[in-house]
XYZ file of C-alpha atoms in Angstrom:
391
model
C 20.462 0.315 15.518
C 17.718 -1.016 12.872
C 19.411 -2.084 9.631
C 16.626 -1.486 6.789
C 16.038 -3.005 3.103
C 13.581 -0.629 1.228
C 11.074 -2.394 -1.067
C 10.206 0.626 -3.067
C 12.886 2.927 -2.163
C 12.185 5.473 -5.423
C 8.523 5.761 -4.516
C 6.277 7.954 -2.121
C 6.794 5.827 1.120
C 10.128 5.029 -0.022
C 11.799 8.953 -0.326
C 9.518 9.589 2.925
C 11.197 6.704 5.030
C 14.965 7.690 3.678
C 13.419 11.550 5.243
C 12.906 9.992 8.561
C 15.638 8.442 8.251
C 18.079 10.796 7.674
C 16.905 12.908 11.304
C 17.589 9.715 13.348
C 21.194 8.836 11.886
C 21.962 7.017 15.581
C 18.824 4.687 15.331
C 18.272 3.959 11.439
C 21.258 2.613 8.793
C 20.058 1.236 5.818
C 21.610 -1.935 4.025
C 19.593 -2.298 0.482
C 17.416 -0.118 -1.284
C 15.697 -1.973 -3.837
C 13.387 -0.093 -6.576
C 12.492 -0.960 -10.705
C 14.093 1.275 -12.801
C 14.678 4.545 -11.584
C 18.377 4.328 -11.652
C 18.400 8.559 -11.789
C 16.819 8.455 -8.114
C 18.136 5.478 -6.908
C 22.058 6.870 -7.555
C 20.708 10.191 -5.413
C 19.995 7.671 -2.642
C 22.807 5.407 -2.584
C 24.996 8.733 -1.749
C 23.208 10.124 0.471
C 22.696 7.003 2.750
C 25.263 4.886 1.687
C 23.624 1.257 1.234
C 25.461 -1.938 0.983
C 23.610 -2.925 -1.762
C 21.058 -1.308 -4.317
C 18.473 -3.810 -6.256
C 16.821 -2.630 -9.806
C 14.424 -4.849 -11.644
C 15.606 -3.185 -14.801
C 18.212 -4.808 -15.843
C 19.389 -1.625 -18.133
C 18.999 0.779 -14.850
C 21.405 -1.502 -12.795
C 23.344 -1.127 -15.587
C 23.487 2.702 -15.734
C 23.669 2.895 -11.935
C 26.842 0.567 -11.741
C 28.520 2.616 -14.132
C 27.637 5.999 -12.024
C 28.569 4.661 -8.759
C 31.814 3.252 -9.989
C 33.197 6.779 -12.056
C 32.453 7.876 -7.923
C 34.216 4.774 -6.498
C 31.240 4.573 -4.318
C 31.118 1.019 -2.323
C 27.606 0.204 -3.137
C 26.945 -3.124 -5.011
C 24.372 -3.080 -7.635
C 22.703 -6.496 -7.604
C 20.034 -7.776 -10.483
C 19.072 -11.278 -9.924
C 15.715 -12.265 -7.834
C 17.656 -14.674 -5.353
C 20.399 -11.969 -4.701
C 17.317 -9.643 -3.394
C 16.053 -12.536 -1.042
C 19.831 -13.556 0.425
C 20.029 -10.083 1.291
C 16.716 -9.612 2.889
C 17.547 -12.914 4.742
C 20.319 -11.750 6.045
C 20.784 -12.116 9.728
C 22.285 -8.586 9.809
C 19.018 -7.065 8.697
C 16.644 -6.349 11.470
C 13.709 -4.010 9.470
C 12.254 -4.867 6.061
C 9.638 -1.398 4.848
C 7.702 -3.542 2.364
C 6.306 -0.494 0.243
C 6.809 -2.095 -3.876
C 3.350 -1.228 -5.886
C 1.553 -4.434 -7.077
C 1.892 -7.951 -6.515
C 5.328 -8.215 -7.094
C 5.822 -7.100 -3.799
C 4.463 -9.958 -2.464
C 6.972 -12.604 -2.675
C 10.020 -10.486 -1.184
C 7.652 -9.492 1.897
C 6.199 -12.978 2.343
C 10.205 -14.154 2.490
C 10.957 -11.324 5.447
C 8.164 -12.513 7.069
C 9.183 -16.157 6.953
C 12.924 -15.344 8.553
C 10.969 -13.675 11.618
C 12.107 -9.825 10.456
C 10.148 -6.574 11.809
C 8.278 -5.915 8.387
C 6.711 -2.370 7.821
C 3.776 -2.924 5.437
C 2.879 -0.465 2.774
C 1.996 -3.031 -0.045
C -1.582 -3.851 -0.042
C -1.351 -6.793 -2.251
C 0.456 -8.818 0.311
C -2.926 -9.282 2.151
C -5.029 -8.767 -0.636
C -3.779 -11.455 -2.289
C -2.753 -13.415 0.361
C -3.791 -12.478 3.701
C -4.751 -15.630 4.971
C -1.357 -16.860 4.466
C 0.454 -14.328 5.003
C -0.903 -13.432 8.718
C -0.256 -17.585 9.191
C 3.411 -16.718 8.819
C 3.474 -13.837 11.054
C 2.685 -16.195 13.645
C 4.358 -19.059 12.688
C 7.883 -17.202 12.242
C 7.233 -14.401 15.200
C 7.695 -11.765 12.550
C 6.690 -8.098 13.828
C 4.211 -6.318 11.604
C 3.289 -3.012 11.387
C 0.498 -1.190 9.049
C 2.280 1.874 7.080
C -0.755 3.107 4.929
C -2.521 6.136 7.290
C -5.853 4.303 7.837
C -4.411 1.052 9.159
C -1.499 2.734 10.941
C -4.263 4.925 12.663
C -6.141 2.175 13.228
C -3.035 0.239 15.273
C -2.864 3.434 16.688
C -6.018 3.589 18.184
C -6.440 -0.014 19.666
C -4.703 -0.524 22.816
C -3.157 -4.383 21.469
C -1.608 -3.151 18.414
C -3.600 -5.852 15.907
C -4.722 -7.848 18.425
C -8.880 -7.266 18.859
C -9.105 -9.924 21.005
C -11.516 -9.186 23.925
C -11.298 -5.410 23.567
C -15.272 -4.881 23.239
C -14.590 -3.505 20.045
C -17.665 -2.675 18.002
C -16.497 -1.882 14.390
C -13.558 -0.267 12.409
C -14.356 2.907 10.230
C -11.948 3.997 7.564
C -12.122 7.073 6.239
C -11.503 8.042 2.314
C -11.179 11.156 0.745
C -13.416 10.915 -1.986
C -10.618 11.362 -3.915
C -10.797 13.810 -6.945
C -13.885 12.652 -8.272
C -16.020 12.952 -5.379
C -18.655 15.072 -6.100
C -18.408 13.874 -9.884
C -21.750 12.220 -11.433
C -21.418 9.145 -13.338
C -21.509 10.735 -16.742
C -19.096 13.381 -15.683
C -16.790 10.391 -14.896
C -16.855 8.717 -18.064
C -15.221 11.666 -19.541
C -12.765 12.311 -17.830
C -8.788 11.682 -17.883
C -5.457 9.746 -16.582
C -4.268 13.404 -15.885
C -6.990 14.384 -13.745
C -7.265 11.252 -11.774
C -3.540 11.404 -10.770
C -4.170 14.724 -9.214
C -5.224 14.117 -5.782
C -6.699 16.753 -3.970
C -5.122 15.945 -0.422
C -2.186 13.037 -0.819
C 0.960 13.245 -3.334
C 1.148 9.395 -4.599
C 2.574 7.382 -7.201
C 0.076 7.148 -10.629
C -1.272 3.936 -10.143
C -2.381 4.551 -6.227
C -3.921 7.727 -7.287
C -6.169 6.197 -10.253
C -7.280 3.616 -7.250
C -8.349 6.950 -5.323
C -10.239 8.505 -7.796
C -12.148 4.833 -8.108
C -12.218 4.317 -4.323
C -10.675 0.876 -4.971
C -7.820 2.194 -2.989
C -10.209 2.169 -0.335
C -11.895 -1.190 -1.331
C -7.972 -2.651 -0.792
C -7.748 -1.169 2.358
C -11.206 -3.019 3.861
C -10.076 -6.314 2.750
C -6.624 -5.347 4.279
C -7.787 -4.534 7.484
C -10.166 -7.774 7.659
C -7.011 -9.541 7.320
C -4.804 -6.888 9.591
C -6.893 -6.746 12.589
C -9.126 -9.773 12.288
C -12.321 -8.178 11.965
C -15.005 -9.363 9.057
C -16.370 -6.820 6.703
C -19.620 -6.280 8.284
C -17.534 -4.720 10.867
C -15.675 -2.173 8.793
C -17.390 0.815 7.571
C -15.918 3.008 5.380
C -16.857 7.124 5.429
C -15.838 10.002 3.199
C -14.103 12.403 5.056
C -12.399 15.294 2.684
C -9.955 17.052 4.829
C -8.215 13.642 5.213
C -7.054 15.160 8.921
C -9.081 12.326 10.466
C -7.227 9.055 9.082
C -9.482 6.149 10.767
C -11.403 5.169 13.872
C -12.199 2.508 16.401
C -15.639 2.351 17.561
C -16.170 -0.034 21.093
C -19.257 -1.738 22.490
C -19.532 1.383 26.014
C -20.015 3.848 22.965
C -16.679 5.359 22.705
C -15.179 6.117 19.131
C -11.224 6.965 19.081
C -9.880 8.861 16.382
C -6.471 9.416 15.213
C -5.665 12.686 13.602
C -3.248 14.222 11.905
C -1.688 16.164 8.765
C -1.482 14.177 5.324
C 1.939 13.648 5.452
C 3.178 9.575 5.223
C 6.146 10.538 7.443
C 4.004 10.204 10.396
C 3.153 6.669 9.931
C 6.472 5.933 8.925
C 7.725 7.163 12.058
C 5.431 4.993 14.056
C 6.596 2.013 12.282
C 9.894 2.485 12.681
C 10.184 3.798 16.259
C 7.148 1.485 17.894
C 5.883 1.524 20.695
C 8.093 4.745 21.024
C 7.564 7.785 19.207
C 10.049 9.718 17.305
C 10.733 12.959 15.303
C 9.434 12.775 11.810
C 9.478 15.843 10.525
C 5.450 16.662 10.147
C 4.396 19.624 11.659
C 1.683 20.054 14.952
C -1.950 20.106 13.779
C -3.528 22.831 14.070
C -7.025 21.955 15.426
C -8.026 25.765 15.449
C -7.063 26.786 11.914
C -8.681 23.556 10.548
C -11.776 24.550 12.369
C -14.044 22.169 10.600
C -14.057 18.344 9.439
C -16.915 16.721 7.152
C -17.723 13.403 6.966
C -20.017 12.113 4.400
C -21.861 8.334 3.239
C -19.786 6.850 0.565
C -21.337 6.047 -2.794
C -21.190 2.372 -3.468
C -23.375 2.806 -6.930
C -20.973 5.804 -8.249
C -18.229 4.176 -6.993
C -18.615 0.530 -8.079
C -15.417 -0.689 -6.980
C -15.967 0.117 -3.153
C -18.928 -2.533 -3.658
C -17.147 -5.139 -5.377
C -14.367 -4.845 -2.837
C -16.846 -5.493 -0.477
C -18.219 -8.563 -2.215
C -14.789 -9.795 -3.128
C -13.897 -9.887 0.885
C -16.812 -11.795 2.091
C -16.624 -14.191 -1.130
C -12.879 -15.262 -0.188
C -9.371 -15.027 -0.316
C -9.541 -16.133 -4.300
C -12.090 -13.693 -5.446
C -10.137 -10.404 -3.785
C -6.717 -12.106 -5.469
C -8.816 -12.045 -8.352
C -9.861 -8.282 -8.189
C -6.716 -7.068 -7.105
C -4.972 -8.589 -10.289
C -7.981 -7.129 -12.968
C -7.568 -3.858 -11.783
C -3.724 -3.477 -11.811
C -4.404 -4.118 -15.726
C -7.435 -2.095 -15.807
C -5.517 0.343 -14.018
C -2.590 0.378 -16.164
C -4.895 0.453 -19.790
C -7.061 3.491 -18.284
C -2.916 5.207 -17.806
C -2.361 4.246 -21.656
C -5.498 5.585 -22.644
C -6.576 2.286 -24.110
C -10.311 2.393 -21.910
C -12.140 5.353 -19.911
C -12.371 5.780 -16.370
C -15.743 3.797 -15.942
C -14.200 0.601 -17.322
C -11.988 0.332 -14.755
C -14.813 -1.004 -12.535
C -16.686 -2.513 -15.528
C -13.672 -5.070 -16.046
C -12.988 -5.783 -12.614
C -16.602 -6.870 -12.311
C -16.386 -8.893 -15.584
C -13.179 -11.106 -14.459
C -14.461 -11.560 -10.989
C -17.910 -12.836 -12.251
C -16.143 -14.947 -14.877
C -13.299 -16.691 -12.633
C -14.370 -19.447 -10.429
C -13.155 -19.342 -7.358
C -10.634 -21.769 -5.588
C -8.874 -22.292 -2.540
C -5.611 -20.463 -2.094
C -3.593 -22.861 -0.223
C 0.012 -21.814 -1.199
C 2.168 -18.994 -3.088
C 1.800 -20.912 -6.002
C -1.906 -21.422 -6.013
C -2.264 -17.339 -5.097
C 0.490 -16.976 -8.657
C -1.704 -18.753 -10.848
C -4.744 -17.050 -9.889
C -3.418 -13.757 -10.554
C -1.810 -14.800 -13.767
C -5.323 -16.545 -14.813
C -7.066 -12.955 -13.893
C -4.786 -10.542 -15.615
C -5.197 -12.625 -18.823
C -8.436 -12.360 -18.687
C -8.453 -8.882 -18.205
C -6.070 -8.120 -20.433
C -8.602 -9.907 -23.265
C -11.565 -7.744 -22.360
C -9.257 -4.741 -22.966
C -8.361 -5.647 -26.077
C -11.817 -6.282 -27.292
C -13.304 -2.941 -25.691
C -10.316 -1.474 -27.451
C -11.125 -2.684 -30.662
């Protein structure tokens, strides 16, 4: 029996992993669901599952959600505080950690499953982002398991016959595909015009807002080379990224005899969550057989590094150093979040990041604290070039 703590538990990978879940009640209880303020969702959850705790950052949601779950005299125990969340993550009961919080935040409470040797199922990209170097250090130091959730890295553990390891495997490079996103075909100018609404709407994936704006800009798929530099050990040079639109064909391994293995499938996150939680066994998750003769065709396409700015600068960012992709990851959350409020276009998103990473010098990232200032220092920055583009 795994006993989980959701990091996320209102979000995308969050509702998918309670789905899987709830087909596998003899394997799977979970202990804590932990999300930021949707208290409507969260009360859903705690009912149908049955937690011994729930964790809101909102202090007014915990609130609400206490009050519901006590006119139901149901047992679970709202908690509120920061060093509540880590106790319970510590715990020695808990055995599976899915780490799947948006943003940096995430990256304290995942760092701290890691360091108590727990099976952690990633889905937070700014935990290696940010701090990859020291984060894969405590994998090994503690003995922690990891396991990739996002579809291109899961694939990619999929497709290697180690897992992460890609030691002495004649392996030639990694290839992640990308949608394109909604904007593929756009031209820059048709870009520049265009709105929050229409960048949340995916063509292929259903995701939370800020995710999707990071498709539309490919910086999703910027995140997700410097991720799997840090995942699977590989330098950029090594990692190619191609534009496949169907999304059936979610990444590759390419070896030194010629061979290329691909791992297909539908666009549905339960599969991957289902591999993280059942590995190196495969369960049930609810996604339906692909259906290689229906789909009949797959394209795969360059990807546009001068309409698509960010994929470059993602690029740049990894080979530069742990500092300068802490740095981009923390100017585009803000860029991110002004382009949702309207305050800058769609082509500023890019613009900015470039700004702050040309503007911050770069530093070694030697400890949580050094990667916390660094982020701070590049969001304020940020957040200044937004105001003056804004007025």
């Amino acid at each position: 029996m795994q006993n989980l703590v959701i990091l996320g538990a209102t979000g995308s990978i969050g509702t998918n992993t309670l789905d899987v879940v709830s087909r596998h009640p003899e394997a799977y209880q979970v202990h804590c669901l932990v999300a930021q303020k949707n208290d409507a969702l969260l009360f859903e959850q705690c009912v149908q599952c049955n937690p011994s705790f729930a964790w809101l950052e909102n202090d007014e949601s915990a609130k609400r959600l206490a009050l519901r779950l006590s006119e139901i005299n149901h047992p679970t125990e709202v908690l509120t505080s920061y060093d509540e969340l880590l106790a319970v993550i510590s715990d020695a009961s808990v055995t599976t950690v899915v780490s799947a919080m948006v943003g940096a935040k995430g990256l304290v409470p995942t760092l701290s499953a890691i360091q108590v040797g727990k099976k952690v199922l990633l889905a937070n990209k700014e935990s290696l982002v940010t701090a990859g170097q020291l984060f894969m250090d405590a994998v090994k130091q503690h003995h922690a398991t990891l396991i990739p959730l996002d579809s291109e890295h899961s694939a990619i553990f999929q497709c290697l016959p180690n897992g992460l390891d890609t030691e002495s495997i004649g392996l030639s490079k990694l290839i992640l595909t990308a949608s394109g996103g909604p904007f593929r075909t756009k031209t820059l100018e048709e870009m520049r015009s265009v709105t929050p609404a229409e960048a949340v709407a995916h063509p292929n994936w259903s995701m939370g807002q800020k995710i999707s704006v990071d498709s539309a800009s490919m910086m999703n798929k910027g995140l997700e080379l410097i991720e799997a530099h840090w995942l699977f050990g590989v330098p950029s040079s090594q990692i190619d990224i191609v534009v496949h639109p169907e999304s059936i064909v979610h990444s590759m391994a390419q070896f030194v005899d010629g061979s290329t293995i691909a791992h297909l499938g539908d666009h549905d996150m339960r599969c991957p969550i289902s591999v993280g939680l059942s590995w190196p066994q495969r369960i049930t998750s609810g996604v339906n057989d692909l259906d290689l003769v229906a789909l009949s065709k797959l394209h795969f396409e360059a990807a546009d590094e001068t309409r698509f700015l960010n994929l470059k600068l993602a690029r740049n960012a990894c080979e530069a150093g742990q500092s300068a992709a802490a740095i981009l990851n923390a100017a585009n959350e803000v860029a991110v979040e002004a382009f949702l409020q309207k305050k800058i276009g769609f082509l500023s998103i890019a613009e900015i990041n470039d700004r702050v990473l040309q503007a911050t010098p770069l530093s070694p990232l030697d400890s949580i604290e050094s990667v916390i200032a660094v982020d701070t220092s590049a969001r304020q920055l940020a957040s200044s070039f937004i105001t003056k583009e804004g007025g």
